[in-house]
XYZ file of C-alpha atoms in Angstrom:
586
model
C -24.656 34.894 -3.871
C -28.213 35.769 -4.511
C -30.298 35.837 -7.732
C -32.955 38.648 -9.198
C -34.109 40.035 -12.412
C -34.107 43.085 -13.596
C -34.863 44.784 -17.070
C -35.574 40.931 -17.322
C -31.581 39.962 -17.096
C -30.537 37.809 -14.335
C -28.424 39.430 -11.958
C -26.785 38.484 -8.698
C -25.965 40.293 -5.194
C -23.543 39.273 -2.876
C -24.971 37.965 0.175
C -23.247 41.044 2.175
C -24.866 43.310 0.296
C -28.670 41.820 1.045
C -27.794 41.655 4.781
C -26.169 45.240 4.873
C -29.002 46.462 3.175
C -31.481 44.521 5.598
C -29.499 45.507 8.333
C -30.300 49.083 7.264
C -34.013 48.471 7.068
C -34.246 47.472 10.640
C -32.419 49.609 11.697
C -34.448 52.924 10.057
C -37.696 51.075 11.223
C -36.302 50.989 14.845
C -35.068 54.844 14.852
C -38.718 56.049 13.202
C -40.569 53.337 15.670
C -38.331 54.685 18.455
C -38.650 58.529 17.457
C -42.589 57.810 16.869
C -42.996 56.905 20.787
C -40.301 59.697 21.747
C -42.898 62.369 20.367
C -45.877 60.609 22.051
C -43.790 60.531 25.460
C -43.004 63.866 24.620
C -46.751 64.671 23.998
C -47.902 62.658 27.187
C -45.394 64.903 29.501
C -46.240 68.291 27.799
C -49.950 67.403 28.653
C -49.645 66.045 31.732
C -47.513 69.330 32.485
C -50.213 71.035 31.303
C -52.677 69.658 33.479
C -50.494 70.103 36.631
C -49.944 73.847 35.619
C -54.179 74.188 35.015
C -54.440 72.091 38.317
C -52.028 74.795 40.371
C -53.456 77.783 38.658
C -57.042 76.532 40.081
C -56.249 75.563 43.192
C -54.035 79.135 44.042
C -57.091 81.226 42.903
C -59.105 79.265 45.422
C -56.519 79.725 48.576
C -55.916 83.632 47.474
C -60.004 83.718 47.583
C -60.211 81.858 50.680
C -57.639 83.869 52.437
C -58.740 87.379 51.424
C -62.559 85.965 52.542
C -60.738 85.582 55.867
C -58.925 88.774 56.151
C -62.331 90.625 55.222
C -63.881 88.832 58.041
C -61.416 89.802 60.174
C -61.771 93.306 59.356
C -65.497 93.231 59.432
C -65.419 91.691 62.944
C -62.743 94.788 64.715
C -65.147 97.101 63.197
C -68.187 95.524 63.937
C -67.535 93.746 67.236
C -71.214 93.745 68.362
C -72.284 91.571 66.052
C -74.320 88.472 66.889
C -72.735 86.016 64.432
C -73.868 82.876 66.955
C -77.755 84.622 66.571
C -77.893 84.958 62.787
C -76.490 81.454 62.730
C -79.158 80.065 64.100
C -81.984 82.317 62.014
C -83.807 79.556 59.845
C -84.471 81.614 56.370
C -87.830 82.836 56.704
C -86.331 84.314 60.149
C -83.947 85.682 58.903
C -85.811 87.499 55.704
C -88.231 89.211 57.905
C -85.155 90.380 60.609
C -83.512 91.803 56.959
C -86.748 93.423 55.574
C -87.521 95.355 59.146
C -83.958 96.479 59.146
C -83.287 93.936 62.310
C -80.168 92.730 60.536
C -78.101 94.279 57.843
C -77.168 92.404 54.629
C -73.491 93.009 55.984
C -73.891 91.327 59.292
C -75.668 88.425 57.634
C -73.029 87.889 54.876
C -69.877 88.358 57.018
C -71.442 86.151 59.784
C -71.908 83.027 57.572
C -68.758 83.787 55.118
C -66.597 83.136 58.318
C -68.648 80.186 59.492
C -68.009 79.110 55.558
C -64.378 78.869 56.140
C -64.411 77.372 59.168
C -67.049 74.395 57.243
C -64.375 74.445 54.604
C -61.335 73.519 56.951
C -63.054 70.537 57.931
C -64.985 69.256 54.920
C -63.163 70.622 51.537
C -66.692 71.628 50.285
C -65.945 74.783 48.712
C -64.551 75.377 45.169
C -63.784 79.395 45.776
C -65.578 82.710 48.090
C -67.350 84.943 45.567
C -65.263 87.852 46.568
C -67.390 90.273 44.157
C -70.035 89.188 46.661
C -68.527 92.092 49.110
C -69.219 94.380 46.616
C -72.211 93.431 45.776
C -73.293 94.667 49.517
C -72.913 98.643 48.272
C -75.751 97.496 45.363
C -77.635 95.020 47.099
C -80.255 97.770 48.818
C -81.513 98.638 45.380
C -82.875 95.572 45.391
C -84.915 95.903 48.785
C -88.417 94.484 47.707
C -86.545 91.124 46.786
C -88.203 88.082 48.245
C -84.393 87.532 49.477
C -82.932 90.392 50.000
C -79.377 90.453 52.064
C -79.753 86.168 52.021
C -76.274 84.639 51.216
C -76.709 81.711 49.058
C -74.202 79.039 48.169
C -73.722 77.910 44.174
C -73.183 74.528 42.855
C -69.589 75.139 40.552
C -71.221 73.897 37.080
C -73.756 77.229 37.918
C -72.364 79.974 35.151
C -70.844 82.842 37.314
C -69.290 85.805 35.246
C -65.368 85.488 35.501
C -65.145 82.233 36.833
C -64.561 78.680 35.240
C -67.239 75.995 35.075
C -64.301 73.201 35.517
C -67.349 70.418 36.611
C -64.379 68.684 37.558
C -62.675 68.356 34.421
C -59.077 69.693 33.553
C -59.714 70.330 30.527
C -62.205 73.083 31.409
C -60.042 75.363 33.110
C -58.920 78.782 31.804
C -61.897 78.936 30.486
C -64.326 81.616 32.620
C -68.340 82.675 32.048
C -69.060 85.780 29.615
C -72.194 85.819 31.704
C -73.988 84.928 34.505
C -76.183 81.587 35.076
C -80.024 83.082 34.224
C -80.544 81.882 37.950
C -77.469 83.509 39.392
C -79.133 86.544 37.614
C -82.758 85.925 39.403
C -81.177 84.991 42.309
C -79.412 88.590 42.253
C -82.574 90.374 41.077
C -84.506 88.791 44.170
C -81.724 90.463 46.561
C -79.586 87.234 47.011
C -76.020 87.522 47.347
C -74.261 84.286 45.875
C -70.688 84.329 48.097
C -69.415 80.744 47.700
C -69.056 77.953 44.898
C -69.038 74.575 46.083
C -67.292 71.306 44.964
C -68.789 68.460 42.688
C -67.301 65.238 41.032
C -65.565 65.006 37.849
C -67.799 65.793 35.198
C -71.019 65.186 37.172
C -70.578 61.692 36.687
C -71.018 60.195 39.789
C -72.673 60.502 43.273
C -69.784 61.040 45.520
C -68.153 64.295 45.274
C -64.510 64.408 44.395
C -62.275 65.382 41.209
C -58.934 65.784 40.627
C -58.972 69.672 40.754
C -60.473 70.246 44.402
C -60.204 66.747 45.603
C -62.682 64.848 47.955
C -65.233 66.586 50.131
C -66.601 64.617 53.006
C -69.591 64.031 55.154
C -70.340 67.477 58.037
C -71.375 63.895 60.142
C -68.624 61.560 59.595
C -65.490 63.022 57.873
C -64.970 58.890 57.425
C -67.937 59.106 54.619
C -68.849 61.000 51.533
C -71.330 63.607 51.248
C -72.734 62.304 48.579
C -73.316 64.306 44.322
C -73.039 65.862 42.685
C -74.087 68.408 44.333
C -71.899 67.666 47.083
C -70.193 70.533 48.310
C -73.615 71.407 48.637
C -74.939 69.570 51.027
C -71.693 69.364 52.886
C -71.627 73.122 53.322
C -75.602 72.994 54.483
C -75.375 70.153 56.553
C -72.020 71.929 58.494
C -73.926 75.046 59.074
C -71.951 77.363 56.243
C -75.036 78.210 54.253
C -78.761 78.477 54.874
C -79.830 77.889 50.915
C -77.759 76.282 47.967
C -78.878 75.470 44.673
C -77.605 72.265 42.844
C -78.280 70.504 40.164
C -80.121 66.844 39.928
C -79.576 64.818 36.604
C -79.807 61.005 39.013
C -80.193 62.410 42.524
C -77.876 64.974 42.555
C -79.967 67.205 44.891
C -81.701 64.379 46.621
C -78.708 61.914 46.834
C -76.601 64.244 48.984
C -79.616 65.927 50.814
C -80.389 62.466 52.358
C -76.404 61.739 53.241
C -75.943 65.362 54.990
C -79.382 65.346 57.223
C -80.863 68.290 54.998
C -83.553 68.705 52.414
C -83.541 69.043 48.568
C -85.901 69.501 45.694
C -85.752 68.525 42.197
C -88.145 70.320 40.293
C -89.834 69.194 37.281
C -87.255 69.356 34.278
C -87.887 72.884 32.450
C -89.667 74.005 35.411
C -86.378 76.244 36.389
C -84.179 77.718 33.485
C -81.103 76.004 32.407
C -79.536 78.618 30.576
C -75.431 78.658 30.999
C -75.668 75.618 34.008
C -73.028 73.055 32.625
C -74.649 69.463 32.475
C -75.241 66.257 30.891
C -78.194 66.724 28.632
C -79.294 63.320 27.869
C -81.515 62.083 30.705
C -83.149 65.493 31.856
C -81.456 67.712 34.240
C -82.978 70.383 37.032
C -81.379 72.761 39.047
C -83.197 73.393 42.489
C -83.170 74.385 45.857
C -80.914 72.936 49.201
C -81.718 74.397 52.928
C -82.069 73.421 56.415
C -86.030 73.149 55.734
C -88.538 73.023 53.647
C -90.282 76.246 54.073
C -86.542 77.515 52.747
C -87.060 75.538 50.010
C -90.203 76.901 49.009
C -89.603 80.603 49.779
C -86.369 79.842 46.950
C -88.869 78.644 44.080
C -91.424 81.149 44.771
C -88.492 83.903 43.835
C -86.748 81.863 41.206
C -90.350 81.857 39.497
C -90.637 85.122 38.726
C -91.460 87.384 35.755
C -87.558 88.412 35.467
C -86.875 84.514 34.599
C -89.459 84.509 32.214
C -88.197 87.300 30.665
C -84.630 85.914 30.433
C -85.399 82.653 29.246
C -88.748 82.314 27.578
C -88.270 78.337 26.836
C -89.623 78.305 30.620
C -93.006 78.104 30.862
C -94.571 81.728 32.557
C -95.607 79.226 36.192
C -95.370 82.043 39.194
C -95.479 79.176 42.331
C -98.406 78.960 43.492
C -98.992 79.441 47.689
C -102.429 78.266 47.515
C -101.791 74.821 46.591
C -98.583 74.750 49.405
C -100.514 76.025 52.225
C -103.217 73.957 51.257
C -103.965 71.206 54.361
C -106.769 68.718 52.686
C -105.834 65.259 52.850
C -104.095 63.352 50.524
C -103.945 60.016 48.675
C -100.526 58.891 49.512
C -98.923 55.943 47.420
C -95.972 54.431 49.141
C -93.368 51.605 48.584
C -90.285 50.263 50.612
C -88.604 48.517 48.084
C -88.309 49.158 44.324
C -87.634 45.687 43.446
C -84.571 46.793 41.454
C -82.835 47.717 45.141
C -82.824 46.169 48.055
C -83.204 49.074 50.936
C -81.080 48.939 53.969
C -82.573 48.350 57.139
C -82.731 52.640 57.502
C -84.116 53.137 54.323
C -86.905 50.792 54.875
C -87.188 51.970 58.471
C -87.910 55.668 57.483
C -90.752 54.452 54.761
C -92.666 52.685 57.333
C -92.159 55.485 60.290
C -93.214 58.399 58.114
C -96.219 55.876 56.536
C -97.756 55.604 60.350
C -97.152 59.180 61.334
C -99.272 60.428 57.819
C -101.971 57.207 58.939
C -102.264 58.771 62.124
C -102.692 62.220 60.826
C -105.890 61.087 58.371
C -104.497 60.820 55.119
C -104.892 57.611 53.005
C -101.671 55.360 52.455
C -102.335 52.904 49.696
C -99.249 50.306 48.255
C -97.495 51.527 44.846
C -94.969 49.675 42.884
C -92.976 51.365 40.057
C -93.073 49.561 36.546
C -90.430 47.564 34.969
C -88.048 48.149 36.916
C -85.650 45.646 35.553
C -86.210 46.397 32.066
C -85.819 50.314 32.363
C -82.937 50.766 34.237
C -80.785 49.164 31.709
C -82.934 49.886 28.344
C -84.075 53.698 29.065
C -81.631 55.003 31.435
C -78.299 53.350 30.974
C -78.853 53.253 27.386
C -80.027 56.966 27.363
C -77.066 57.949 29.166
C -74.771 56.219 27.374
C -76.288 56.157 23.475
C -72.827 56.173 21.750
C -71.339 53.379 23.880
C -69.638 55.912 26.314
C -67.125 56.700 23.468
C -67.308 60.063 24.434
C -66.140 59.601 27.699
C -62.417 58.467 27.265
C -59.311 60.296 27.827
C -57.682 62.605 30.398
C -56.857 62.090 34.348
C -59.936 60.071 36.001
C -60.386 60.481 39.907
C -60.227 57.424 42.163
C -63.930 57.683 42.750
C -64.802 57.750 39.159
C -62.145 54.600 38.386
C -64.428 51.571 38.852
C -67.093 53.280 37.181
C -65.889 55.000 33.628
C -63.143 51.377 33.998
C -65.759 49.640 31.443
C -66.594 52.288 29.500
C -63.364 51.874 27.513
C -63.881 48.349 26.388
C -64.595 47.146 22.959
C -68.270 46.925 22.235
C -67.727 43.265 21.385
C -66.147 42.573 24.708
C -69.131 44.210 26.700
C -71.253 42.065 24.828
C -69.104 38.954 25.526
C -69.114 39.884 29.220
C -72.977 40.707 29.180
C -73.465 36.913 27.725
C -70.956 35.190 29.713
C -72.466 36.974 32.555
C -76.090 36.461 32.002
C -77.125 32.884 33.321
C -74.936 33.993 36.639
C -75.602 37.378 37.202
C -78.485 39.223 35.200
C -78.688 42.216 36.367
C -75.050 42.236 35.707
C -75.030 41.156 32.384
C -78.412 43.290 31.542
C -76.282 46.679 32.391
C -72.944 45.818 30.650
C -74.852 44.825 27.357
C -76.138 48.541 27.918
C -73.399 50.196 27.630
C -72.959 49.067 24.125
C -75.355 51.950 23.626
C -78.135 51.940 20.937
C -76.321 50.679 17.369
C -78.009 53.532 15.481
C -79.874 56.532 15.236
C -83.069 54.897 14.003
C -82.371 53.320 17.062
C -82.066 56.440 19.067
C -85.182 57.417 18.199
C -86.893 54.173 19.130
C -85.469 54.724 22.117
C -86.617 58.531 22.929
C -89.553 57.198 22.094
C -89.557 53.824 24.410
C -89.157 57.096 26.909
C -92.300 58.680 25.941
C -94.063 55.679 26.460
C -92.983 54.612 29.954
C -93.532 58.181 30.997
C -97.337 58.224 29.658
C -97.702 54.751 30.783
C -96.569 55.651 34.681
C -98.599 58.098 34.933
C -101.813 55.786 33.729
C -100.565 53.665 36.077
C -100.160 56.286 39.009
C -103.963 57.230 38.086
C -105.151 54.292 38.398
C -104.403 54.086 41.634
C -105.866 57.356 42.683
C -103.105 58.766 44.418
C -101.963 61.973 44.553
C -98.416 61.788 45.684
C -96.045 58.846 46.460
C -93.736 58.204 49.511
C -90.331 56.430 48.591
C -87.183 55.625 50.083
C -83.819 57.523 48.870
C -80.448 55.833 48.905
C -78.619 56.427 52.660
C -77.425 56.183 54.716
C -74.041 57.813 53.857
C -71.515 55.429 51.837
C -68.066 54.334 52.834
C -65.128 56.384 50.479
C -64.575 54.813 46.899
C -67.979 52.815 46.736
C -70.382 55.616 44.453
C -68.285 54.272 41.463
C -68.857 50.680 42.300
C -72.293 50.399 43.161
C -74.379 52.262 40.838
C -77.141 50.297 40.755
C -78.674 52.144 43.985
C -79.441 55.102 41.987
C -82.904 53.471 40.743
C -84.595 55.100 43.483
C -83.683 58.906 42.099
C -82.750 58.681 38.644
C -85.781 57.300 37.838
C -87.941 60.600 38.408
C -85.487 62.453 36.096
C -86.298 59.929 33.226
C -90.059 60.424 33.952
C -89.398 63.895 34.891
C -91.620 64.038 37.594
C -90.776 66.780 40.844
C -89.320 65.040 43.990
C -87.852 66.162 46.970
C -85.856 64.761 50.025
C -86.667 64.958 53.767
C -84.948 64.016 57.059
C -86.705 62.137 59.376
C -84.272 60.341 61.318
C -80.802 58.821 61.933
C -79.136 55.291 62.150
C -79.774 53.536 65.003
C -77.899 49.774 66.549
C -80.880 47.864 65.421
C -80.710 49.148 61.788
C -76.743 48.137 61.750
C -77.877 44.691 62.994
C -80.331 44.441 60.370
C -77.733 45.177 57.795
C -75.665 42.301 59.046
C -78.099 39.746 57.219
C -78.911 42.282 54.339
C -78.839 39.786 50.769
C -80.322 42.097 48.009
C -82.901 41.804 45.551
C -80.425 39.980 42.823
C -78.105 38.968 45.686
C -75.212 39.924 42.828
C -71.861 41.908 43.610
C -73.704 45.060 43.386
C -75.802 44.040 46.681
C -72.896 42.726 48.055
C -70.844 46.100 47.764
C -74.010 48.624 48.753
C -74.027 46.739 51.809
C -70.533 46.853 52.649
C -71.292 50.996 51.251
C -73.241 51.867 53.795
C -72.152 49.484 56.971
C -70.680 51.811 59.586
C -73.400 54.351 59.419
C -75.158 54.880 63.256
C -76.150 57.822 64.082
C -75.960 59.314 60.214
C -79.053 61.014 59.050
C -81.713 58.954 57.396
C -84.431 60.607 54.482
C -87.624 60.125 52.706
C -88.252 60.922 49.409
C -91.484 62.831 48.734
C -92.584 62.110 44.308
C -95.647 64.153 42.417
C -96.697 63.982 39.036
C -95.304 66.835 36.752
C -95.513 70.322 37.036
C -97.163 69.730 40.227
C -93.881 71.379 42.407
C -95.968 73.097 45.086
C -97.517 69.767 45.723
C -94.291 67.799 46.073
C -93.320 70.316 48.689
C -96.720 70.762 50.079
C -96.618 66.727 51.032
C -92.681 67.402 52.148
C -93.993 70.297 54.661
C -96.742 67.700 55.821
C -93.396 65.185 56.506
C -91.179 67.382 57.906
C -93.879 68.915 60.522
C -95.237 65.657 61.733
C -91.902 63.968 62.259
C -90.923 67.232 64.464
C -94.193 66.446 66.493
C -93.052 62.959 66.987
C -90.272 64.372 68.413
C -91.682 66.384 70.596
């Protein structure tokens, strides 16, 4: 028997009783705990059901695109079998705009001949995200638009670009079944100018990394070594470029997103000064600036691009851009310059290539009478983790969890999920080993605070004002720095992020930069890398080497930096790199 009170009598209750009744309890508990994780199983299916459905649903309306691309082709070519495909091919852009404008080539010919060479790219490299099929209509329109600075000129689009009736996925499930009211306002210029946009290319999820795969569309790979990435965001991009499928792309560059992928696919890339291009409807993170630019075979491609992006029809569509036609003058101009260059950031060991293509490109502008004088960037050490990761990640990557995360993406976003008091543990722990370690995992705790958010912005300001003191004082007009390359092994742009302080660092000071090729891998280079330690001599220099090992014969790039809103500069001192590495050639 058992005792209690009640009403204040003393009572008793067979010993039965309290273990039937206890019995019941557990049982009750186990049934609701049991039916609780039924309904989140039930949950967890439905939505991963979901996802696969949203996955097909993509994936079909690309193949039905891609396959009635290649039945137009066909078509086009038994009706049009004298037409030079090979010839227009091989047209660089300025070619080909003067062959259009003298009514040389039709807009029809041009766009047929490199939508089939786009499949063929496509087969090989999975660069493409869908064929603009309202591109063949836009052929019957596209002569009222005649006095465009690229008229009949198929250009490729990045897939976070807004394009009426399509999605804007940037790689994210979630995001499909969801397509633009409205043109991009540079899909609109672009159209204006005579353009015909006819393909969307691939990206990685959520523009998060520098490879270029999601769980949509999958990986795309390097037009030089299907064994290697080509590189992101803007991926598909430069895959589709560097195979020959399009002439001009634009992308987007929020860490080297052009320039990163330029220098892995042997082509050349321009990130303007943030604002200098509009940003209206183009899908991307907003925290460190972003800018959308130009991708082609060369620069004078690149140039032609931002002289009819910045026209008055952008102005008039987006008046937060500031009224800058691009100025010729300044491009054509051929008066020496004060050139600043450096091999090594200090934050990054360069590989052999990297360091290689500096010092090659230094001699060639020696020899050609301009004045090459030694730069370092400030703070390296103390930025990266302080202004950018911090930036990037103010709420402590909270934001970030949930949903299907691609293989690429794993190592990366794996942190980003712990406890802010574990990162900090693992940031002290970490510290007297590994500081460069440590330094970025306390980062990613984010800022605490908005007061502390607004230190931060302004911590910004400050480096930005105090770089470009610091450029001054040096008297130099533009700088000469290496870009991360050569291509990477699969599955190391999550692991090794580290090697983006060459790029990203431009977008936090938001200065224009732009990538050249100047050369390729050679035996020597992969020798080199065999004794390669890194700056810090940490995991992360132990995993970019093993990134790029394997890489002979892969392009190799030059980045080309100017202070801002000095675009036709940047390019001006690109032309100047691209022309006298083509003599040394010669």
């Amino acid at each position: 028997m058992e005792l209690y009170y009640k009403n204040d009598k003393l009572l008793f209750l067979d010993f039965k009783v309290v273990k039937m009744i206890n019995w019941t309890a557990a049982l009750l508990t186990g049934v609701a705990c049991f039916g609780g994780y039924l309904i989140v199983l039930v949950k967890k299916i439905n939505s991963h059901r979901k996802a696969e459905e949203k996955i097909k649903r993509a994936r079909n309306r690309r193949d039905e695109s891609l396959q009635r691309a290649e039945q137009a082709v066909l078509r086009y070519k038994e009706s049009h079998p004298t037409t030079d495909s090979a010839l227009i091919l091989t047209l660089s852009l300025s070619e080909l705009t003067q062959q259009l404008n003298k009514g040389l080539l039709s807009p029809e010919d041009v766009l047929y001949s490199y939508m089939e060479k786009t499949l063929a790219v496509n087969k090989k490299l999975n660069c493409c995200t869908e064929v603009l099929l309202e591109s063949l209509d836009q052929l019957k329109t596209v002569g009222s638009n005649k006095d465009g600075l690229l008229y009949g000129v198929p250009v490729s689009i990045k897939e976070n670009l807004a394009f009426k009736n399509h999605d804007c996925s940037c790689g994210v499930i979630i995001n499909l079944d969801q397509p633009a009211e409205k043109d991009s306002v540079l899909v609109q210029v672009l159209k204006k100018q005579g353009a015909i946009p006819f393909v969307r290319t691939n990206l990685p999820q959520a523009l998060l990394n520098y490879d270029c795969s999601n769980p949509i569309y999958g990986q795309t790979v390097n037009p030089h070594n299907p064994q290697k990435t080509s590189g992101g965001s803007s991926g598909g991009e430069g895959a589709l470029i560097g195979g020959g499928g399009s002439l001009l792309g634009i992308g987007t560059d929020i860490g080297g997103s052009i320039r990163i992928p330029a220098s892995f696919c042997g082509i050349c890339g321009f990130k303007p000064t943030a604002g200098r291009l509009s940003h209206c409807f183009i899908f991307c993170m907003k925290l460190v600036p972003s800018s959308p630019g130009p991708m082609a075979r060369d620069v004078d491609s690149l140039a032609l691009c931002m002289q009819a992006l910045l026209c008055d029809h952008m102005f008039s569509l987006d008046p937060t851009v500031p009224p800058l036609p691009f100025n010729m003058e300044i491009y054509r101009s051929s008066r020496p310059l004060r050139i600043g260059y450096l091999e090594n950031d200090g934050y990054t060991q360069p590989s052999p290539s990297m360091a290689r293509g500096v010092r090659e490109v230094k001699a060639l502008l020696e020899q050609a009478g301009h004045t090459l004088v030694p730069y370092c960037p400030l703070k390296m050490d103390q930025i990266i983790p302080e202004l950018l990761i911090k930036g990037l990640f103010a709420d402590g990557a909270t934001t970030l969890k949930g949903g299907p995360v691609d293989p690429c993406l794993e190592p990366q976003v794996f942190p980003y999920g712990f406890p802010k008091w574990l990162k900090k543990t693992i940031s002290f722990l970490l510290k007297p080993v590994f500081p460069r370690v440590s330094a970025n995992f306390g980062a990613l705790c984010g800022v605490g605070s908005v007061p502390e958010l607004w230190k931060q912005h302004a911590a910004v300001e400050d480096y930005i004002h105090e770089t470009i003191a610091h450029w001054r004082s040096c008297k130099i007009d533009v700088l000469l720095c290496p870009v991360i390359g050569p291509a990477y092994n699969f599955l190391y742009c999550g692991k090794t992020t580290t090697a983006v302080s060459y790029t990203i660092l431009y977008n936090l000071l938001t200065f224009p930069a732009g990538v050249v090729t100047v050369s390729t891998v050679t035996a020597k280079d992969e020798e080199e890398l065999k004794h390669y330690k890194g700056c810090y001599q940490d995991m992360w220099d132990k995993l970019f080497k093993e990134a790029v090992a394997g890489g002979e014969g892969l392009p190799v790039a030059v980045q080309c930096v100017a202070l801002p809103w000095q675009d036709e500069l940047c390019l001006r001192f690109m032309k100047e790199v691209e022309q006298l590495v083509k003599e040394s050639k010669k």
